[in-house]
């Protein structure tokens, strides 16, 4: 029997005064003790209040989680062996002692609760941590977390689990192996699933490596228990492997390593010792050597609460109203639905629409003109409408072969974008899309032209009667052709067929499947065709195609006068313009010599190159330049976004290794670069390579800069910058430029105030309008954050006015609220509060887990900036383009905020 003293309030205090609202209320609660197998507790209470109170000695039996009053000694110390009911009855006879009895009942209830949790009667008593107030809204929302199966409802998900169980155990007699547990419940983290299995098995005293269907059902119900306390206990059991109710530093280190592995966070896994010590320092300030369940609960809830954004009532009402407006509405009238969709489409795409419509009208006019012209020709009597179709299509091909060069005249487009206001009506951002549309027009025109000739014109000519052929002698000769070989063996036939063949090769290898190397199933020799190099070289077959096109247009059967041979007339201006563009590139890259200052090879196969900035090389943030490395290929030029800011005295590019050329480029620099020296930490890691001012660096040429959609960000007061993976490159330059511009404006204003001069720009239209920026960088790997770690820290430090709001998202980490990322989130909050550094990104910018909720992002911006025009700039893979564009249109049409979407895909 053990004795423990409790201070029990008594006397004349009422329940309301004592705060006796439940077993957790009242005075200071006793520490937590671990329940012995069969023990008896004695509570000795010495009550001292303003009035005399009796001395109470309460003896309590604790047996198999049952708590009962064994004996009660009062005042004189007489011992009465009786039931608790009789004791309470006698105590009620004593005046002024009712409150004491109630307190004793509360203590009895608390002792019963305490026997079910970890602790120890003997030894040192750990301090009981203050519990987080769960009544607060932020904590209430946090309690929804700590889920073991993401986005799965227990009742609805069991049928799928049961189906997988039947499939997996078909050959094992209905028994599920421990190693198959994760696969069965749909958990992709294998190691985490094994630890979860062990924790659930320990609670049920299951010692084997297999479970049956009923046990799996019990496991599943516990995993999906909606009670936060139950989920917390399950999580605690996973950490507490020896089931002693205490967490040692070794156990904490092991669960950190496990969580990091489940979320592909290799850096955290390597530093598990450091982070385990951090948790013990926070939760075990007295150096007891272990922590308790309540400590872990408090820390988990506090970490989750910090991520909950509290809102004022007015903001919540506004958010609710906006959500109601954004709900999709269905109009039963199909005409109204069609009109509404068409209206929104035209409003959002009017620039593209008028260009495409004008192009189609011009082609229709040319086609009609040629059709009518040859309908009046003598050949119409023999060849009929076929010759009209062939010649009309040929005229559109001439036009398109001239137009297709204009969208790739990058210097011209950049000049028009920067020096003129044509960008208001001309969609310069869609230059490559228009290039592709014209290519489709060429394919259609060539197909119609060749098809009409081969399938209709020539057969009619071969089978025409001598009388019908007589008027055609002036075109085809005195002797009527007898076979197809007559047409094939001519200049017109040879040039036409070779052109069709070269165009087919170039167009095929330009498709995304070949250009991006997606056809991995091709046999060895043909795999080289599915690469960017194959696209780049075959695309330059256009030089031969244009030469053949001029020859084909000169040696015509039906046109003899030179001034009627119009092919060269269509091509002369665009070809000269394009030739000048290429000459400018060659000349400019040769005279603008650059030297390599620094090279770094980062995790995630990213090569960062810092170059000296040539004199008079002026550019805007968001623009790109072409890079050539003769050591890889003397002919290939590849475009890369400039990541340095216009105010920097250097140029930098970050190159993701994806294709043949970039892989070879990395290989060339890797031979020169070396791993960082021993002892270097922070900026460089062991898996990086770096080099600076090395004479062995290969020679690099640059050409640019060239305009890009992101360069227009200055036109908007509010900008939303979204970078997906390496697509963050132009956005990094922009955020640096925003900080630099704001600092420059503040300094200029300060100088004017000191000198007493007026603002010269007051009556002029301001070129830099940006007042607020939101930057979202979404990446799959933790190592990606090393690419721009220094830059993001610099921006966070210099942005004293908090103009730029930066958000890093690591999609390899499970969403906040998932048990697999709960400890990572807790560590993140602890380390950032103590050191100001995020453990995931290694920067001052806190990282988020999983993918952003883009609808909430737009919604928040719309609420914070009503009646504003927001520029949305996205750079990355095409997968996200559709969603971001749709949300921009939706919020533009249904809120007072106007979102203008711009994208740059790679």
PDB file of N, CA and C in Angstrom, residues 197-211 215 218-219 222 237 241-243:
ATOM      1  N   UNK A 197       1.687  -1.436 -38.049  1.00  0.00           N
ATOM      2  CA  UNK A 197       1.248  -2.808 -37.776  1.00  0.00           C
ATOM      3  C   UNK A 197       1.755  -3.267 -36.408  1.00  0.00           C
ATOM      4  N   UNK A 198       3.025  -3.020 -36.117  1.00  0.00           N
ATOM      5  CA  UNK A 198       3.593  -3.449 -34.844  1.00  0.00           C
ATOM      6  C   UNK A 198       2.901  -2.766 -33.675  1.00  0.00           C
ATOM      7  N   UNK A 199       2.595  -1.474 -33.822  1.00  0.00           N
ATOM      8  CA  UNK A 199       1.939  -0.747 -32.738  1.00  0.00           C
ATOM      9  C   UNK A 199       0.539  -1.291 -32.474  1.00  0.00           C
ATOM     10  N   UNK A 200      -0.210  -1.541 -33.555  1.00  0.00           N
ATOM     11  CA  UNK A 200      -1.560  -2.082 -33.392  1.00  0.00           C
ATOM     12  C   UNK A 200      -1.526  -3.497 -32.827  1.00  0.00           C
ATOM     13  N   UNK A 201      -0.525  -4.275 -33.232  1.00  0.00           N
ATOM     14  CA  UNK A 201      -0.411  -5.644 -32.729  1.00  0.00           C
ATOM     15  C   UNK A 201      -0.028  -5.656 -31.255  1.00  0.00           C
ATOM     16  N   UNK A 202       0.889  -4.760 -30.838  1.00  0.00           N
ATOM     17  CA  UNK A 202       1.293  -4.724 -29.432  1.00  0.00           C
ATOM     18  C   UNK A 202       0.107  -4.426 -28.528  1.00  0.00           C
ATOM     19  N   UNK A 203      -0.765  -3.524 -28.971  1.00  0.00           N
ATOM     20  CA  UNK A 203      -1.917  -3.185 -28.141  1.00  0.00           C
ATOM     21  C   UNK A 203      -2.823  -4.393 -27.927  1.00  0.00           C
ATOM     22  N   UNK A 204      -2.849  -5.305 -28.876  1.00  0.00           N
ATOM     23  CA  UNK A 204      -3.724  -6.486 -28.800  1.00  0.00           C
ATOM     24  C   UNK A 204      -2.965  -7.745 -28.437  1.00  0.00           C
ATOM     25  N   UNK A 205      -1.719  -7.586 -28.005  1.00  0.00           N
ATOM     26  CA  UNK A 205      -0.889  -8.725 -27.604  1.00  0.00           C
ATOM     27  C   UNK A 205      -0.747  -9.763 -28.710  1.00  0.00           C
ATOM     28  N   UNK A 206      -0.684  -9.294 -29.948  1.00  0.00           N
ATOM     29  CA  UNK A 206      -0.459 -10.179 -31.095  1.00  0.00           C
ATOM     30  C   UNK A 206       1.041 -10.249 -31.330  1.00  0.00           C
ATOM     31  N   UNK A 207       1.593 -11.427 -31.220  1.00  0.00           N
ATOM     32  CA  UNK A 207       3.041 -11.586 -31.334  1.00  0.00           C
ATOM     33  C   UNK A 207       3.473 -12.171 -32.669  1.00  0.00           C
ATOM     34  N   UNK A 208       2.548 -12.682 -33.435  1.00  0.00           N
ATOM     35  CA  UNK A 208       2.916 -13.304 -34.698  1.00  0.00           C
ATOM     36  C   UNK A 208       3.118 -12.291 -35.814  1.00  0.00           C
ATOM     37  N   UNK A 209       3.434 -12.804 -37.002  1.00  0.00           N
ATOM     38  CA  UNK A 209       3.689 -11.986 -38.181  1.00  0.00           C
ATOM     39  C   UNK A 209       2.488 -11.958 -39.122  1.00  0.00           C
ATOM     40  N   UNK A 210       1.357 -12.545 -38.681  1.00  0.00           N
ATOM     41  CA  UNK A 210       0.185 -12.607 -39.540  1.00  0.00           C
ATOM     42  C   UNK A 210      -1.043 -12.221 -38.726  1.00  0.00           C
ATOM     43  N   UNK A 211      -2.078 -11.747 -39.439  1.00  0.00           N
ATOM     44  CA  UNK A 211      -3.371 -11.463 -38.832  1.00  0.00           C
ATOM     45  C   UNK A 211      -4.456 -11.985 -39.760  1.00  0.00           C
ATOM     46  N   UNK A 215      -9.086  -9.449 -37.338  1.00  0.00           N
ATOM     47  CA  UNK A 215      -8.077  -8.581 -36.729  1.00  0.00           C
ATOM     48  C   UNK A 215      -7.759  -7.389 -37.638  1.00  0.00           C
ATOM     49  N   UNK A 218     -10.363  -4.833 -37.068  1.00  0.00           N
ATOM     50  CA  UNK A 218     -10.106  -4.074 -35.847  1.00  0.00           C
ATOM     51  C   UNK A 218      -9.009  -3.026 -36.094  1.00  0.00           C
ATOM     52  N   UNK A 219      -7.955  -3.436 -36.782  1.00  0.00           N
ATOM     53  CA  UNK A 219      -6.873  -2.501 -37.098  1.00  0.00           C
ATOM     54  C   UNK A 219      -7.421  -1.315 -37.894  1.00  0.00           C
ATOM     55  N   UNK A 222      -9.508   1.140 -35.883  1.00  0.00           N
ATOM     56  CA  UNK A 222      -8.698   1.993 -35.018  1.00  0.00           C
ATOM     57  C   UNK A 222      -7.950   3.047 -35.834  1.00  0.00           C
ATOM     58  N   UNK A 237       1.838   4.897 -29.507  1.00  0.00           N
ATOM     59  CA  UNK A 237       2.229   3.486 -29.461  1.00  0.00           C
ATOM     60  C   UNK A 237       3.277   3.163 -30.519  1.00  0.00           C
ATOM     61  N   UNK A 241       7.977   1.900 -28.426  1.00  0.00           N
ATOM     62  CA  UNK A 241       8.079   0.506 -28.848  1.00  0.00           C
ATOM     63  C   UNK A 241       8.163  -0.474 -27.678  1.00  0.00           C
ATOM     64  N   UNK A 242       8.713  -0.021 -26.559  1.00  0.00           N
ATOM     65  CA  UNK A 242       8.801  -0.934 -25.427  1.00  0.00           C
ATOM     66  C   UNK A 242       7.571  -0.853 -24.530  1.00  0.00           C
ATOM     67  N   UNK A 243       6.582  -0.022 -24.915  1.00  0.00           N
ATOM     68  CA  UNK A 243       5.288   0.055 -24.222  1.00  0.00           C
ATOM     69  C   UNK A 243       5.437   0.374 -22.741  1.00  0.00           C
TER      70      UNK A 243
END
